[in-house]
GROMACS .gro file of C-alpha atoms in nm:
model
  274
    1MET     CA    1  -0.009  -0.004  -0.004
    2ARG     CA    2   0.275   0.231   0.101
    3VAL     CA    3   0.461   0.167  -0.225
    4SER     CA    4   0.126   0.242  -0.424
    5SER     CA    5   0.099   0.552  -0.265
    6ALA     CA    6   0.431   0.663  -0.313
    7TRP     CA    7   0.415   0.536  -0.707
    8ALA     CA    8   0.100   0.774  -0.697
    9LEU     CA    9   0.248   1.069  -0.559
   10VAL     CA   10   0.538   1.033  -0.800
   11ALA     CA   11   0.295   1.000  -1.090
   12ALA     CA   12   0.105   1.320  -0.990
   13ALA     CA   13   0.434   1.516  -0.936
   14THR     CA   14   0.527   1.403  -1.306
   15VAL     CA   15   0.227   1.522  -1.433
   16THR     CA   16   0.231   1.844  -1.283
   17ALA     CA   17   0.580   1.908  -1.423
   18MET     CA   18   0.511   1.832  -1.750
   19PRO     CA   19   0.437   2.137  -2.008
   20GLN     CA   20   0.075   2.234  -2.040
   21PRO     CA   21  -0.095   2.283  -2.367
   22VAL     CA   22  -0.110   2.681  -2.464
   23SER     CA   23  -0.407   2.829  -2.431
   24LYS     CA   24  -0.606   2.883  -2.746
   25ARG     CA   25  -0.814   3.193  -2.618
   26ASP     CA   26  -0.776   3.470  -2.885
   27PRO     CA   27  -0.564   3.727  -2.760
   28PHE     CA   28  -0.786   3.994  -2.932
   29PRO     CA   29  -1.120   3.897  -2.876
   30ALA     CA   30  -1.403   4.072  -3.047
   31ASP     CA   31  -1.524   4.398  -2.916
   32GLY     CA   32  -1.743   4.330  -2.626
   33THR     CA   33  -1.641   3.958  -2.549
   34VAL     CA   34  -1.622   3.910  -2.164
   35VAL     CA   35  -1.271   3.834  -2.047
   36GLY     CA   36  -1.230   3.764  -1.698
   37GLY     CA   37  -1.554   3.903  -1.601
   38VAL     CA   38  -1.478   4.218  -1.797
   39PRO     CA   39  -1.612   4.333  -2.136
   40HIS     CA   40  -1.308   4.360  -2.352
   41ARG     CA   41  -1.252   4.697  -2.529
   42PRO     CA   42  -0.964   4.702  -2.769
   43PHE     CA   43  -0.707   4.979  -2.805
   44ARG     CA   44  -0.777   5.169  -3.143
   45ILE     CA   45  -0.547   5.434  -3.296
   46ARG     CA   46  -0.780   5.760  -3.377
   47ARG     CA   47  -0.709   5.811  -3.754
   48GLN     CA   48  -0.729   6.179  -3.875
   49ALA     CA   49  -0.993   6.235  -4.162
   50ALA     CA   50  -0.842   6.346  -4.496
   51ALA     CA   51  -0.806   6.690  -4.564
   52PRO     CA   52  -1.091   6.838  -4.773
   53ALA     CA   53  -1.054   6.909  -5.120
   54THR     CA   54  -1.129   7.292  -5.102
   55PRO     CA   55  -0.945   7.464  -4.863
   56GLN     CA   56  -1.146   7.582  -4.564
   57GLY     CA   57  -1.100   7.911  -4.406
   58ASN     CA   58  -1.201   8.090  -4.111
   59GLN     CA   59  -1.067   8.442  -4.089
   60LEU     CA   60  -1.222   8.766  -4.057
   61ILE     CA   61  -1.134   8.995  -4.321
   62PRO     CA   62  -1.202   9.370  -4.268
   63VAL     CA   63  -1.318   9.589  -4.541
   64VAL     CA   64  -1.370   9.975  -4.467
   65VAL     CA   65  -1.648  10.122  -4.658
   66GLY     CA   66  -1.659  10.491  -4.737
   67GLY     CA   67  -1.452  10.761  -4.549
   68ALA     CA   68  -1.282  11.069  -4.675
   69GLN     CA   69  -1.335  10.894  -5.038
   70ASP     CA   70  -1.633  10.684  -5.152
   71THR     CA   71  -1.419  10.343  -5.199
   72PHE     CA   72  -1.384  10.007  -5.056
   73VAL     CA   73  -1.047   9.941  -4.878
   74PRO     CA   74  -0.917   9.713  -4.998
   75ASN     CA   75  -1.123   9.679  -5.357
   76LEU     CA   76  -0.965   9.326  -5.415
   77ILE     CA   77  -1.003   9.036  -5.193
   78MET     CA   78  -0.913   8.678  -5.175
   79ALA     CA   79  -1.094   8.459  -4.961
   80GLN     CA   80  -1.155   8.086  -4.883
   81VAL     CA   81  -1.480   7.916  -4.808
   82GLY     CA   82  -1.558   7.975  -4.429
   83ASP     CA   83  -1.388   8.310  -4.406
   84VAL     CA   84  -1.629   8.604  -4.309
   85VAL     CA   85  -1.574   8.940  -4.469
   86GLN     CA   86  -1.665   9.218  -4.212
   87PHE     CA   87  -1.764   9.535  -4.385
   88GLN     CA   88  -1.708   9.831  -4.156
   89PHE     CA   89  -1.908  10.164  -4.269
   90SER     CA   90  -1.685  10.494  -4.221
   91ASN     CA   91  -1.810  10.846  -4.283
   92GLY     CA   92  -2.091  10.893  -4.515
   93ASN     CA   93  -2.389  10.649  -4.579
   94HIS     CA   94  -2.308  10.348  -4.790
   95THR     CA   95  -2.434   9.978  -4.912
   96VAL     CA   96  -2.285   9.675  -4.996
   97THR     CA   97  -2.494   9.520  -5.307
   98GLN     CA   98  -2.411   9.245  -5.498
   99SER     CA   99  -2.411   9.264  -5.893
  100ALA     CA  100  -2.343   9.049  -6.202
  101GLU     CA  101  -2.009   9.095  -6.343
  102GLY     CA  102  -2.146   9.238  -6.680
  103ALA     CA  103  -2.426   9.445  -6.491
  104ALA     CA  104  -2.231   9.694  -6.250
  105CYS     CA  105  -2.477   9.915  -6.030
  106GLN     CA  106  -2.744   9.698  -6.112
  107PRO     CA  107  -2.860   9.469  -5.806
  108LEU     CA  108  -2.858   9.109  -5.873
  109GLN     CA  109  -3.165   9.066  -5.631
  110ALA     CA  110  -3.362   9.139  -5.924
  111GLN     CA  111  -3.296   8.793  -6.060
  112VAL     CA  112  -3.148   8.629  -5.746
  113PRO     CA  113  -3.373   8.728  -5.432
  114THR     CA  114  -3.085   8.578  -5.175
  115ALA     CA  115  -2.785   8.780  -5.356
  116ILE     CA  116  -2.591   9.007  -5.119
  117HIS     CA  117  -2.736   9.359  -4.979
  118SER     CA  118  -2.672   9.540  -4.674
  119GLY     CA  119  -2.899   9.797  -4.685
  120HIS     CA  120  -2.784  10.145  -4.579
  121VAL     CA  121  -2.558  10.188  -4.293
  122PRO     CA  122  -2.456  10.545  -4.202
  123PHE     CA  123  -2.185  10.686  -3.993
  124LYS     CA  124  -2.157  11.040  -3.831
  125ASP     CA  125  -1.886  11.224  -3.677
  126GLY     CA  126  -1.905  11.161  -3.295
  127GLN     CA  127  -2.028  10.809  -3.302
  128ALA     CA  128  -1.892  10.553  -3.059
  129MET     CA  129  -2.015  10.268  -3.259
  130VAL     CA  130  -1.939  10.162  -3.615
  131GLY     CA  131  -2.189   9.984  -3.844
  132THR     CA  132  -2.083   9.641  -3.975
  133PHE     CA  133  -2.217   9.369  -4.216
  134ASN     CA  134  -2.072   9.028  -4.161
  135MET     CA  135  -2.090   8.832  -4.495
  136PRO     CA  136  -1.967   8.477  -4.509
  137ILE     CA  137  -1.828   8.336  -4.793
  138THR     CA  138  -1.994   8.027  -4.890
  139SER     CA  139  -1.843   7.980  -5.241
  140ALA     CA  140  -1.491   8.053  -5.421
  141ASP     CA  141  -1.654   8.183  -5.726
  142PRO     CA  142  -1.604   8.568  -5.809
  143MET     CA  143  -1.819   8.807  -5.657
  144PHE     CA  144  -1.881   9.175  -5.768
  145LEU     CA  145  -1.990   9.440  -5.535
  146TYR     CA  146  -2.098   9.801  -5.536
  147CYS     CA  147  -2.237  10.074  -5.339
  148ALA     CA  148  -2.574  10.173  -5.418
  149THR     CA  149  -2.572  10.529  -5.256
  150GLY     CA  150  -2.606  10.826  -5.488
  151PRO     CA  151  -2.335  10.814  -5.766
  152HIS     CA  152  -2.098  10.613  -5.558
  153CYS     CA  153  -2.085  10.332  -5.793
  154GLN     CA  154  -2.011  10.528  -6.084
  155GLU     CA  155  -1.754  10.687  -5.886
  156GLY     CA  156  -1.573  10.388  -5.849
  157GLN     CA  157  -1.692  10.256  -5.519
  158VAL     CA  158  -1.694   9.886  -5.640
  159LEU     CA  159  -1.522   9.546  -5.493
  160VAL     CA  160  -1.438   9.214  -5.638
  161ILE     CA  161  -1.402   8.921  -5.413
  162ASN     CA  162  -1.203   8.615  -5.574
  163PRO     CA  163  -1.124   8.759  -5.918
  164THR     CA  164  -0.991   8.512  -6.157
  165ASN     CA  165  -0.745   8.796  -6.246
  166ALA     CA  166  -0.658   9.154  -6.164
  167ASN     CA  167  -0.802   9.270  -6.490
  168GLN     CA  168  -1.160   9.163  -6.395
  169VAL     CA  169  -1.139   9.450  -6.123
  170VAL     CA  170  -1.026   9.710  -6.381
  171GLN     CA  171  -1.335   9.593  -6.626
  172TYR     CA  172  -1.582   9.619  -6.365
  173SER     CA  173  -1.472   9.955  -6.264
  174LYS     CA  174  -1.484  10.038  -6.611
  175LEU     CA  175  -1.873   9.946  -6.652
  176ALA     CA  176  -1.936  10.107  -6.323
  177ALA     CA  177  -1.811  10.438  -6.444
  178ALA     CA  178  -2.012  10.389  -6.745
  179ALA     CA  179  -2.335  10.295  -6.577
  180LYS     CA  180  -2.631  10.491  -6.663
  181ALA     CA  181  -2.788  10.465  -6.305
  182ASN     CA  182  -2.717  10.332  -5.977
  183VAL     CA  183  -2.986  10.116  -5.861
  184ASP     CA  184  -3.060  10.027  -5.494
  185GLY     CA  185  -3.110   9.668  -5.353
  186THR     CA  186  -3.451   9.567  -5.199
  187THR     CA  187  -3.403   9.369  -4.855
  188VAL     CA  188  -3.109   9.291  -4.642
  189SER     CA  189  -2.965   8.967  -4.752
  190GLY     CA  190  -2.646   8.743  -4.738
  191GLY     CA  191  -2.522   8.856  -4.416
  192ALA     CA  192  -2.581   9.029  -4.077
  193VAL     CA  193  -2.575   9.388  -3.965
  194GLY     CA  194  -2.426   9.462  -3.628
  195GLN     CA  195  -2.203   9.693  -3.458
  196ILE     CA  196  -1.857   9.723  -3.308
  197PRO     CA  197  -1.673   9.990  -3.088
  198LEU     CA  198  -1.507  10.253  -3.291
  199ALA     CA  199  -1.191  10.181  -3.076
  200ASN     CA  200  -1.206   9.806  -3.253
  201ALA     CA  201  -1.239   9.946  -3.609
  202ALA     CA  202  -0.984   9.923  -3.885
  203PHE     CA  203  -1.008  10.315  -3.971
  204VAL     CA  204  -0.964  10.650  -3.798
  205PRO     CA  205  -1.294  10.847  -3.904
  206ALA     CA  206  -1.231  11.142  -4.160
  207PRO     CA  207  -1.219  11.492  -4.013
  208ALA     CA  208  -1.527  11.695  -4.032
  209GLN     CA  209  -1.577  11.947  -4.308
  210GLY     CA  210  -1.430  12.263  -4.178
  211ALA     CA  211  -1.286  12.129  -3.882
  212GLY     CA  212  -0.999  12.318  -3.730
  213GLY     CA  213  -1.182  12.650  -3.791
  214GLY     CA  214  -1.306  12.693  -3.422
  215GLY     CA  215  -0.999  12.510  -3.252
  216PRO     CA  216  -0.754  12.642  -3.019
  217PRO     CA  217  -0.451  12.811  -3.187
  218GLY     CA  218  -0.180  12.548  -3.289
  219GLY     CA  219  -0.418  12.258  -3.251
  220GLY     CA  220  -0.597  12.002  -3.474
  221ALA     CA  221  -0.442  11.777  -3.709
  222GLY     CA  222  -0.488  11.774  -4.115
  223GLY     CA  223  -0.294  12.073  -4.223
  224ALA     CA  224  -0.192  12.384  -4.048
  225PRO     CA  225  -0.472  12.568  -3.837
  226ALA     CA  226  -0.541  12.913  -3.929
  227ALA     CA  227  -0.289  13.155  -3.763
  228ALA     CA  228  -0.406  13.372  -3.455
  229PRO     CA  229  -0.423  13.756  -3.597
  230ALA     CA  230  -0.094  13.874  -3.617
  231ALA     CA  231   0.004  14.180  -3.421
  232PRO     CA  232  -0.002  14.488  -3.632
  233ALA     CA  233   0.313  14.608  -3.752
  234ALA     CA  234   0.498  14.922  -3.554
  235PRO     CA  235   0.316  15.208  -3.735
  236ALA     CA  236   0.542  15.454  -3.907
  237ALA     CA  237   0.676  15.707  -3.771
  238PRO     CA  238   0.443  16.030  -3.728
  239ALA     CA  239   0.458  16.278  -4.056
  240ALA     CA  240   0.520  16.556  -3.809
  241THR     CA  241   0.877  16.367  -3.711
  242PRO     CA  242   1.003  16.228  -4.064
  243ALA     CA  243   1.303  16.075  -4.070
  244THR     CA  244   1.558  16.283  -4.255
  245PRO     CA  245   1.740  16.068  -4.502
  246ALA     CA  246   2.125  16.083  -4.490
  247ASN     CA  247   2.168  16.190  -4.846
  248PRO     CA  248   1.874  16.354  -4.997
  249ALA     CA  249   2.009  16.376  -5.314
  250GLN     CA  250   1.984  15.954  -5.320
  251ASP     CA  251   1.598  15.974  -5.197
  252PRO     CA  252   1.429  16.195  -5.413
  253ALA     CA  253   1.083  16.103  -5.280
  254ALA     CA  254   1.224  16.232  -4.939
  255ALA     CA  255   1.428  16.525  -5.081
  256PRO     CA  256   1.225  16.884  -5.030
  257PRO     CA  257   1.078  17.032  -5.312
  258ALA     CA  258   1.319  17.235  -5.542
  259GLU     CA  259   1.273  17.603  -5.469
  260ALA     CA  260   1.122  17.840  -5.722
  261PRO     CA  261   1.347  18.081  -5.896
  262ALA     CA  262   1.331  18.408  -5.743
  263ALA     CA  263   1.120  18.645  -5.982
  264PRO     CA  264   1.341  18.913  -6.172
  265PRO     CA  265   1.305  19.260  -6.021
  266ALA     CA  266   1.035  19.452  -6.202
  267GLU     CA  267   1.174  19.716  -6.399
  268ALA     CA  268   1.074  20.075  -6.333
  269PRO     CA  269   0.823  20.226  -6.586
  270ALA     CA  270   0.998  20.453  -6.861
  271ALA     CA  271   0.937  20.801  -6.814
  272PRO     CA  272   0.672  20.945  -7.051
  273PRO     CA  273   0.854  21.160  -7.323
  274ALA     CA  274   0.862  21.496  -7.259
   0.00000   0.00000   0.00000
């Protein structure tokens, strides 16, 4: 019995020491498989999405409308889809109105109701807030804009966004100068009207007409102010005490008038004949 028990112990030890078969458990089980009582969630590497075929922008592009001159500054812009053009309205009363390329000064809203039009946005001297029109860029196609106030379009207040070439701006300006009428838009469309503090604007208001006339002497920018009345010049010496020239002969105006020659003595009348 003891021998049998000994052999049993030896056999058990031998079996225990023998290499065990490798577990066939999948080291990468499917997502959600319970392993050891915990759902398996495999590690994943996040891959960046491919870049879009069309570049996407997110810039704010300021454009000054009006001011000392009726212009857009700048009057040519290259913008990407996603950019926002912020029109900042300076001195005067102006609009941002879209037209077709070959119909300068004519609102595109007549054919496309959703075309760009800001409405009239004024700015007066002394305002602390500046009117704005934020226009998002939704297409990379060229866009032609003008001011529909008075004769501003014919006077050159035009703008082209994403022109195909620089000559396109020149040709559009020529069409505007030859336009017979400057037609206003109908309703605000294509952007949002708002306000920003003057301190945040991209311009300094043009000086008021006639500014400087009532300012203190020596003050005011934009040209030399009117000088204060000059002190009157020292009066000339009184006529009673004229200065005597050093050489009267050299100063005919100051020389005393020449004395008239003395009249010859009158001859005594001849005695009558006896």
